[in-house]
PDB file of C-alpha atoms in Angstrom:
ATOM      1  CA  MET A 162      13.881 177.695 249.935  1.00 47.00           C
ATOM      2  CA  ASN A 163      15.538 176.216 252.798  1.00 48.00           C
ATOM      3  CA  ASP A 164      13.249 173.629 254.200  1.00 49.00           C
ATOM      4  CA  SER A 165      15.470 172.676 257.113  1.00 45.00           C
ATOM      5  CA  ASN A 166      14.488 176.072 258.745  1.00 47.00           C
ATOM      6  CA  LEU A 167      10.720 175.281 258.794  1.00 51.00           C
ATOM      7  CA  PRO A 168       8.990 174.848 261.998  1.00 49.00           C
ATOM      8  CA  THR A 169       8.483 171.665 263.654  1.00 49.00           C
ATOM      9  CA  GLU A 170       6.946 170.734 267.195  1.00 43.00           C
ATOM     10  CA  ASN A 171      10.337 170.272 268.804  1.00 47.00           C
ATOM     11  CA  GLN A 172      11.819 173.357 266.961  1.00 46.00           C
ATOM     12  CA  PRO A 173       9.490 176.355 267.319  1.00 47.00           C
ATOM     13  CA  LYS A 174       9.846 179.093 264.683  1.00 45.00           C
ATOM     14  CA  PRO A 175      11.308 182.261 266.397  1.00 43.00           C
ATOM     15  CA  LYS A 176       8.691 185.094 266.665  1.00 45.00           C
ATOM     16  CA  ASN A 177      10.433 188.056 265.949  1.00 43.00           C
ATOM     17  CA  LYS A 178      12.714 186.777 263.202  1.00 44.00           C
ATOM     18  CA  TYR A 179      12.037 188.962 260.007  1.00 44.00           C
ATOM     19  CA  SER A 180       9.109 190.428 261.486  1.00 50.00           C
ATOM     20  CA  TRP A 181       9.423 193.714 259.846  1.00 51.00           C
ATOM     21  CA  VAL A 182       9.591 191.917 256.422  1.00 48.00           C
ATOM     22  CA  ARG A 183       6.348 189.932 257.282  1.00 50.00           C
ATOM     23  CA  LEU A 184       4.479 193.174 258.273  1.00 52.00           C
ATOM     24  CA  ALA A 185       5.589 195.036 254.936  1.00 53.00           C
ATOM     25  CA  LEU A 186       4.467 192.220 252.742  1.00 49.00           C
ATOM     26  CA  GLY A 187       1.406 191.686 254.640  1.00 52.00           C
ATOM     27  CA  LEU A 188       0.430 195.441 254.196  1.00 55.00           C
ATOM     28  CA  PHE A 189       1.605 195.312 250.589  1.00 53.00           C
ATOM     29  CA  ILE A 190      -0.751 192.304 249.777  1.00 52.00           C
ATOM     30  CA  LEU A 191      -3.747 194.329 251.847  1.00 52.00           C
ATOM     31  CA  VAL A 192      -3.304 197.514 250.005  1.00 57.00           C
ATOM     32  CA  ASP A 193      -2.913 195.739 246.598  1.00 53.00           C
ATOM     33  CA  ALA A 194      -6.251 193.919 247.364  1.00 52.00           C
ATOM     34  CA  ILE A 195      -8.020 197.177 248.320  1.00 53.00           C
ATOM     35  CA  ILE A 196      -6.995 198.969 245.283  1.00 54.00           C
ATOM     36  CA  LEU A 197      -7.724 195.910 243.029  1.00 50.00           C
ATOM     37  CA  PHE A 198     -11.291 195.451 244.480  1.00 50.00           C
ATOM     38  CA  LYS A 199     -12.140 199.184 244.939  1.00 54.00           C
ATOM     39  CA  VAL A 200     -10.451 200.988 242.335  1.00 51.00           C
ATOM     40  CA  THR A 201     -10.753 198.472 239.410  1.00 51.00           C
ATOM     41  CA  PRO A 202     -13.919 196.618 238.292  1.00 52.00           C
ATOM     42  CA  ALA A 203     -12.468 193.202 239.668  1.00 51.00           C
ATOM     43  CA  GLY A 204     -14.756 193.446 242.814  1.00 53.00           C
ATOM     44  CA  SER A 205     -18.095 193.290 240.870  1.00 53.00           C
ATOM     45  CA  TRP A 206     -16.569 190.521 238.568  1.00 50.00           C
ATOM     46  CA  ILE A 207     -16.556 187.918 241.212  1.00 49.00           C
ATOM     47  CA  ARG A 208     -20.347 188.133 241.310  1.00 55.00           C
ATOM     48  CA  PRO A 209     -21.663 185.357 238.935  1.00 52.00           C
ATOM     49  CA  GLU A 210     -24.060 187.599 237.056  1.00 57.00           C
ATOM     50  CA  ASN A 211     -21.063 189.705 235.813  1.00 63.00           C
ATOM     51  CA  LEU A 212     -18.718 186.961 234.937  1.00 62.00           C
ATOM     52  CA  GLN A 213     -20.426 186.687 231.444  1.00 69.00           C
ATOM     53  CA  LEU A 214     -19.586 190.145 230.862  1.00 73.00           C
ATOM     54  CA  LEU A 215     -15.982 189.586 231.904  1.00 67.00           C
ATOM     55  CA  LYS A 216     -15.821 186.817 229.257  1.00 76.00           C
ATOM     56  CA  THR A 217     -17.198 188.947 226.569  1.00 80.00           C
ATOM     57  CA  GLU A 218     -15.120 191.997 227.257  1.00 80.00           C
ATOM     58  CA  LEU A 219     -11.876 190.033 227.663  1.00 79.00           C
ATOM     59  CA  GLY A 220     -12.484 187.778 224.789  1.00 84.00           C
ATOM     60  CA  VAL A 221      -9.456 185.326 224.481  1.00 83.00           C
ATOM     61  CA  PHE A 222      -8.054 186.830 227.685  1.00 86.00           C
ATOM     62  CA  ALA A 223     -11.199 185.894 229.560  1.00 88.00           C
ATOM     63  CA  PRO A 224      -9.466 182.620 231.097  1.00 91.00           C
ATOM     64  CA  LEU A 225      -6.758 184.807 232.575  1.00 90.00           C
ATOM     65  CA  GLY A 226      -9.166 187.127 234.223  1.00 87.00           C
ATOM     66  CA  TYR A 227     -10.890 184.082 235.792  1.00 89.00           C
ATOM     67  CA  ILE A 228      -7.641 182.682 236.837  1.00 93.00           C
ATOM     68  CA  GLY A 229      -6.652 186.056 238.301  1.00 91.00           C
ATOM     69  CA  ILE A 230     -10.079 186.480 240.245  1.00 89.00           C
ATOM     70  CA  TYR A 231      -9.745 182.883 241.569  1.00 94.00           C
ATOM     71  CA  PHE A 232      -6.256 183.590 242.815  1.00 94.00           C
ATOM     72  CA  ILE A 233      -7.173 186.634 244.729  1.00 91.00           C
ATOM     73  CA  ALA A 234     -10.307 184.922 246.206  1.00 91.00           C
ATOM     74  CA  THR A 235      -8.306 181.899 247.315  1.00 94.00           C
ATOM     75  CA  VAL A 236      -5.553 183.929 249.020  1.00 92.00           C
ATOM     76  CA  PHE A 237      -8.101 185.905 251.045  1.00 88.00           C
ATOM     77  CA  GLY A 238     -10.095 182.904 252.066  1.00 88.00           C
ATOM     78  CA  ILE A 239     -13.243 183.383 249.825  1.00 87.00           C
ATOM     79  CA  PRO A 240     -15.050 180.405 249.032  1.00 86.00           C
ATOM     80  CA  GLY A 241     -14.605 179.682 245.265  1.00 87.00           C
ATOM     81  CA  THR A 242     -17.706 177.385 244.759  1.00 87.00           C
ATOM     82  CA  ILE A 243     -19.828 180.008 242.922  1.00 85.00           C
ATOM     83  CA  LEU A 244     -16.645 180.770 240.688  1.00 87.00           C
ATOM     84  CA  THR A 245     -16.185 177.105 239.950  1.00 90.00           C
ATOM     85  CA  LEU A 246     -19.795 176.746 239.050  1.00 88.00           C
ATOM     86  CA  SER A 247     -19.699 179.948 236.840  1.00 86.00           C
ATOM     87  CA  SER A 248     -16.655 178.629 235.226  1.00 90.00           C
ATOM     88  CA  GLY A 249     -18.392 175.427 234.077  1.00 90.00           C
ATOM     89  CA  ALA A 250     -21.261 177.476 232.821  1.00 85.00           C
ATOM     90  CA  LEU A 251     -18.897 179.648 230.843  1.00 87.00           C
ATOM     91  CA  PHE A 252     -16.190 177.606 229.643  1.00 90.00           C
ATOM     92  CA  GLY A 253     -17.660 174.078 229.784  1.00 89.00           C
ATOM     93  CA  PRO A 254     -16.826 171.340 232.277  1.00 92.00           C
ATOM     94  CA  PHE A 255     -13.276 170.681 230.600  1.00 95.00           C
ATOM     95  CA  LEU A 256     -11.698 173.841 229.883  1.00 95.00           C
ATOM     96  CA  GLY A 257     -13.505 175.489 233.167  1.00 94.00           C
ATOM     97  CA  THR A 258     -11.853 172.585 235.041  1.00 96.00           C
ATOM     98  CA  LEU A 259      -8.231 173.637 233.672  1.00 97.00           C
ATOM     99  CA  TRP A 260      -8.854 177.176 234.434  1.00 96.00           C
ATOM    100  CA  THR A 261     -10.238 176.264 237.804  1.00 96.00           C
ATOM    101  CA  VAL A 262      -7.307 174.095 238.806  1.00 97.00           C
ATOM    102  CA  ILE A 263      -4.637 176.671 237.699  1.00 97.00           C
ATOM    103  CA  GLY A 264      -6.523 179.426 239.576  1.00 96.00           C
ATOM    104  CA  ALA A 265      -7.040 177.644 242.610  1.00 97.00           C
ATOM    105  CA  THR A 266      -3.545 176.169 242.714  1.00 97.00           C
ATOM    106  CA  LEU A 267      -1.980 179.376 242.414  1.00 97.00           C
ATOM    107  CA  GLY A 268      -4.301 180.966 245.060  1.00 96.00           C
ATOM    108  CA  ALA A 269      -3.526 178.017 247.389  1.00 96.00           C
ATOM    109  CA  THR A 270       0.204 178.565 246.672  1.00 96.00           C
ATOM    110  CA  GLY A 271      -0.176 182.205 247.631  1.00 94.00           C
ATOM    111  CA  ALA A 272      -2.107 181.333 250.789  1.00 93.00           C
ATOM    112  CA  PHE A 273       0.641 178.762 251.743  1.00 94.00           C
ATOM    113  CA  LEU A 274       3.194 181.236 251.331  1.00 93.00           C
ATOM    114  CA  VAL A 275       1.459 183.846 253.346  1.00 90.00           C
ATOM    115  CA  ALA A 276       1.118 181.481 256.321  1.00 88.00           C
ATOM    116  CA  ARG A 277       4.653 180.310 256.068  1.00 87.00           C
ATOM    117  CA  PHE A 278       6.596 183.397 255.754  1.00 87.00           C
ATOM    118  CA  VAL A 279       4.177 186.670 256.081  1.00 82.00           C
ATOM    119  CA  ALA A 280       1.706 185.768 258.929  1.00 73.00           C
ATOM    120  CA  PHE A 281       3.104 182.664 260.403  1.00 72.00           C
ATOM    121  CA  ASP A 282       2.537 183.722 263.888  1.00 71.00           C
ATOM    122  CA  TRP A 283      -1.035 184.708 263.398  1.00 68.00           C
ATOM    123  CA  ALA A 284      -2.082 181.781 261.320  1.00 68.00           C
ATOM    124  CA  LYS A 285      -0.457 179.561 264.121  1.00 73.00           C
ATOM    125  CA  ARG A 286      -2.599 181.089 266.664  1.00 71.00           C
ATOM    126  CA  GLN A 287      -5.797 180.564 264.932  1.00 65.00           C
ATOM    127  CA  PHE A 288      -5.361 176.869 264.502  1.00 64.00           C
ATOM    128  CA  GLU A 289      -2.980 175.772 267.328  1.00 66.00           C
ATOM    129  CA  LYS A 290      -5.833 175.501 269.837  1.00 64.00           C
ATOM    130  CA  GLY A 291      -7.431 172.472 268.374  1.00 60.00           C
ATOM    131  CA  ASP A 292      -5.781 169.339 266.827  1.00 68.00           C
ATOM    132  CA  ARG A 293      -6.030 170.309 263.233  1.00 66.00           C
ATOM    133  CA  LEU A 294      -2.383 171.510 263.012  1.00 69.00           C
ATOM    134  CA  ARG A 295      -0.946 168.478 265.130  1.00 72.00           C
ATOM    135  CA  GLN A 296      -2.884 165.939 262.872  1.00 72.00           C
ATOM    136  CA  LEU A 297      -1.708 167.563 259.722  1.00 73.00           C
ATOM    137  CA  SER A 298       1.923 167.938 260.942  1.00 75.00           C
ATOM    138  CA  GLN A 299       2.197 164.328 261.997  1.00 77.00           C
ATOM    139  CA  GLY A 300       0.531 163.287 258.643  1.00 75.00           C
ATOM    140  CA  ILE A 301       2.930 165.263 256.721  1.00 83.00           C
ATOM    141  CA  GLU A 302       5.990 163.964 258.584  1.00 80.00           C
ATOM    142  CA  GLN A 303       4.892 160.491 257.854  1.00 79.00           C
ATOM    143  CA  ASP A 304       4.107 160.658 254.209  1.00 80.00           C
ATOM    144  CA  GLY A 305       4.109 164.388 252.897  1.00 82.00           C
ATOM    145  CA  PHE A 306       2.842 163.914 249.310  1.00 89.00           C
ATOM    146  CA  TRP A 307       0.181 161.205 249.648  1.00 88.00           C
ATOM    147  CA  PHE A 308      -1.190 162.798 252.863  1.00 86.00           C
ATOM    148  CA  ALA A 309      -1.649 166.052 251.246  1.00 88.00           C
ATOM    149  CA  LEU A 310      -3.043 164.456 248.504  1.00 90.00           C
ATOM    150  CA  SER A 311      -5.716 162.413 250.307  1.00 86.00           C
ATOM    151  CA  ILE A 312      -6.640 165.700 252.051  1.00 86.00           C
ATOM    152  CA  ARG A 313      -7.223 167.218 248.564  1.00 90.00           C
ATOM    153  CA  LEU A 314      -9.046 164.245 247.161  1.00 85.00           C
ATOM    154  CA  ALA A 315     -11.272 163.756 250.210  1.00 74.00           C
ATOM    155  CA  PRO A 316     -11.561 167.167 251.623  1.00 63.00           C
ATOM    156  CA  VAL A 317     -11.897 166.430 255.479  1.00 66.00           C
ATOM    157  CA  PHE A 318     -10.904 170.163 256.348  1.00 72.00           C
ATOM    158  CA  PRO A 319     -12.280 173.365 254.337  1.00 83.00           C
ATOM    159  CA  PHE A 320     -10.001 174.124 251.303  1.00 90.00           C
ATOM    160  CA  ASN A 321      -9.085 177.469 252.239  1.00 89.00           C
ATOM    161  CA  ALA A 322      -8.108 176.596 255.808  1.00 86.00           C
ATOM    162  CA  VAL A 323      -6.077 173.658 254.531  1.00 88.00           C
ATOM    163  CA  ASN A 324      -4.050 176.180 252.450  1.00 91.00           C
ATOM    164  CA  TYR A 325      -2.959 178.113 255.602  1.00 88.00           C
ATOM    165  CA  LEU A 326      -2.850 174.952 257.737  1.00 85.00           C
ATOM    166  CA  LEU A 327      -0.241 173.369 255.432  1.00 88.00           C
ATOM    167  CA  GLY A 328       1.794 176.357 255.433  1.00 86.00           C
ATOM    168  CA  LEU A 329       2.490 175.863 259.104  1.00 84.00           C
ATOM    169  CA  THR A 330       3.715 172.276 258.630  1.00 85.00           C
ATOM    170  CA  PRO A 331       7.169 170.985 257.300  1.00 85.00           C
ATOM    171  CA  ILE A 332       5.853 169.978 253.833  1.00 90.00           C
ATOM    172  CA  LYS A 333       7.952 171.163 250.946  1.00 92.00           C
ATOM    173  CA  LEU A 334       6.543 173.571 248.528  1.00 94.00           C
ATOM    174  CA  PRO A 335       6.946 171.588 245.158  1.00 95.00           C
ATOM    175  CA  THR A 336       5.258 168.666 247.141  1.00 94.00           C
ATOM    176  CA  TYR A 337       2.495 170.833 248.385  1.00 95.00           C
ATOM    177  CA  ILE A 338       1.809 172.354 244.802  1.00 96.00           C
ATOM    178  CA  LEU A 339       1.849 169.051 243.148  1.00 96.00           C
ATOM    179  CA  ALA A 340      -0.767 167.394 245.682  1.00 95.00           C
ATOM    180  CA  THR A 341      -2.744 170.338 245.465  1.00 96.00           C
ATOM    181  CA  ALA A 342      -2.944 170.481 241.522  1.00 97.00           C
ATOM    182  CA  ILE A 343      -3.748 166.686 241.186  1.00 95.00           C
ATOM    183  CA  GLY A 344      -5.969 166.447 244.340  1.00 93.00           C
ATOM    184  CA  ILE A 345      -8.460 169.236 243.209  1.00 95.00           C
ATOM    185  CA  ILE A 346      -9.115 167.805 239.739  1.00 94.00           C
ATOM    186  CA  PRO A 347     -12.204 165.487 240.582  1.00 91.00           C
ATOM    187  CA  GLY A 348     -13.894 168.230 242.595  1.00 90.00           C
ATOM    188  CA  SER A 349     -13.325 170.960 240.209  1.00 93.00           C
ATOM    189  CA  PHE A 350     -14.520 168.793 237.441  1.00 93.00           C
ATOM    190  CA  ALA A 351     -17.777 167.801 239.278  1.00 90.00           C
ATOM    191  CA  TYR A 352     -18.507 171.492 239.946  1.00 89.00           C
ATOM    192  CA  ASN A 353     -17.672 172.674 236.519  1.00 92.00           C
ATOM    193  CA  TRP A 354     -19.932 169.909 235.262  1.00 90.00           C
ATOM    194  CA  LEU A 355     -22.696 170.952 237.588  1.00 87.00           C
ATOM    195  CA  GLY A 356     -22.345 174.332 236.558  1.00 85.00           C
ATOM    196  CA  GLN A 357     -22.798 173.451 232.930  1.00 86.00           C
ATOM    197  CA  GLY A 358     -25.631 170.947 233.363  1.00 84.00           C
ATOM    198  CA  GLY A 359     -27.466 173.530 235.682  1.00 78.00           C
ATOM    199  CA  ILE A 360     -27.474 176.240 233.018  1.00 75.00           C
ATOM    200  CA  GLN A 361     -28.615 173.411 230.240  1.00 74.00           C
ATOM    201  CA  ALA A 362     -31.477 172.396 232.486  1.00 74.00           C
ATOM    202  CA  LEU A 363     -32.421 175.945 233.169  1.00 69.00           C
ATOM    203  CA  ASN A 364     -32.511 176.600 229.320  1.00 66.00           C
ATOM    204  CA  GLY A 365     -34.678 173.395 228.782  1.00 74.00           C
ATOM    205  CA  GLY A 366     -31.985 171.029 228.020  1.00 73.00           C
ATOM    206  CA  PRO A 367     -31.839 167.404 229.079  1.00 74.00           C
ATOM    207  CA  PRO A 368     -31.228 166.998 232.745  1.00 77.00           C
ATOM    208  CA  TRP A 369     -28.746 164.025 232.474  1.00 81.00           C
ATOM    209  CA  GLN A 370     -25.547 166.260 232.962  1.00 78.00           C
ATOM    210  CA  LEU A 371     -26.852 167.687 235.861  1.00 77.00           C
ATOM    211  CA  VAL A 372     -27.982 164.409 237.568  1.00 80.00           C
ATOM    212  CA  GLY A 373     -24.362 162.994 236.528  1.00 80.00           C
ATOM    213  CA  ALA A 374     -22.602 166.004 238.254  1.00 80.00           C
ATOM    214  CA  LEU A 375     -24.828 165.536 241.376  1.00 79.00           C
ATOM    215  CA  ALA A 376     -23.843 161.883 241.532  1.00 81.00           C
ATOM    216  CA  ALA A 377     -20.266 162.849 241.043  1.00 79.00           C
ATOM    217  CA  LEU A 378     -20.382 165.185 244.023  1.00 79.00           C
ATOM    218  CA  ALA A 379     -22.108 162.740 246.001  1.00 78.00           C
ATOM    219  CA  ILE A 380     -19.391 160.105 245.557  1.00 79.00           C
ATOM    220  CA  LEU A 381     -16.836 162.781 246.469  1.00 77.00           C
ATOM    221  CA  SER A 382     -18.586 163.613 249.531  1.00 71.00           C
ATOM    222  CA  ALA A 383     -18.476 160.065 250.509  1.00 70.00           C
ATOM    223  CA  MET A 384     -14.872 159.599 250.038  1.00 69.00           C
ATOM    224  CA  PRO A 385     -13.736 160.649 253.398  1.00 61.00           C
ATOM    225  CA  ILE A 386     -15.916 157.820 255.007  1.00 63.00           C
ATOM    226  CA  LEU A 387     -14.921 155.186 252.566  1.00 63.00           C
ATOM    227  CA  LEU A 388     -11.349 156.057 253.043  1.00 59.00           C
ATOM    228  CA  LYS A 389     -11.747 155.818 256.953  1.00 59.00           C
ATOM    229  CA  ARG A 390     -13.215 152.339 256.752  1.00 61.00           C
ATOM    230  CA  ILE A 391     -10.467 151.309 254.285  1.00 58.00           C
ATOM    231  CA  ASN A 392      -7.639 152.569 256.834  1.00 56.00           C
ATOM    232  CA  GLY A 393      -9.726 150.995 259.386  1.00 56.00           C
ATOM    233  CA  ASN A 394      -9.867 147.599 257.840  1.00 59.00           C
ATOM    234  CA  LYS A 395      -5.832 147.579 257.422  1.00 53.00           C
TER     235      LYS A 395
END
């Protein structure tokens, strides 16, 4: 990948370059997703009540099934909160976090590549009216890895939107993948922990895990405010 050809504010990307390649890839992804969700059972697996059936049927391959579903859901902008909670209930907070981070990172990478190489013009039109794209581009140019990491750790913007937005910035792919994988670990663990704690509480178990997970989520939710105050005091 040649990052010198990536778009910047002073060097807009030609609109018609490789347009037929983008169209072909976009149609391939769309058709592939339709087949997967309509012809195979994958469409029903995304519902939490059927994830236990997925785990039972796939056995040791259940994590691969979960990762595949999370990948597809992330590429197509489907919120992964329910999946993450279900992962905690099925696999536990630690293994659930591992599978979630892998699936979400792969999906985020897929969305990033779609925004950069397949649907660049369409994605740019969705975001260029506001200040989000400009703010992200400026932050990436100043300090790419740490800026992307801070967004993942303290999500000011929705996860799925950031995947596509960062594809429109000059950030390098390895930097994006590393920042994403590391940055989503705390949130993934908190939601997986919440999923396990919720199941245990419903089954009559002690509620301390549920309370701990809710406290962790509260801290993560307050991080944007804390980071803003810290930066404002510098």
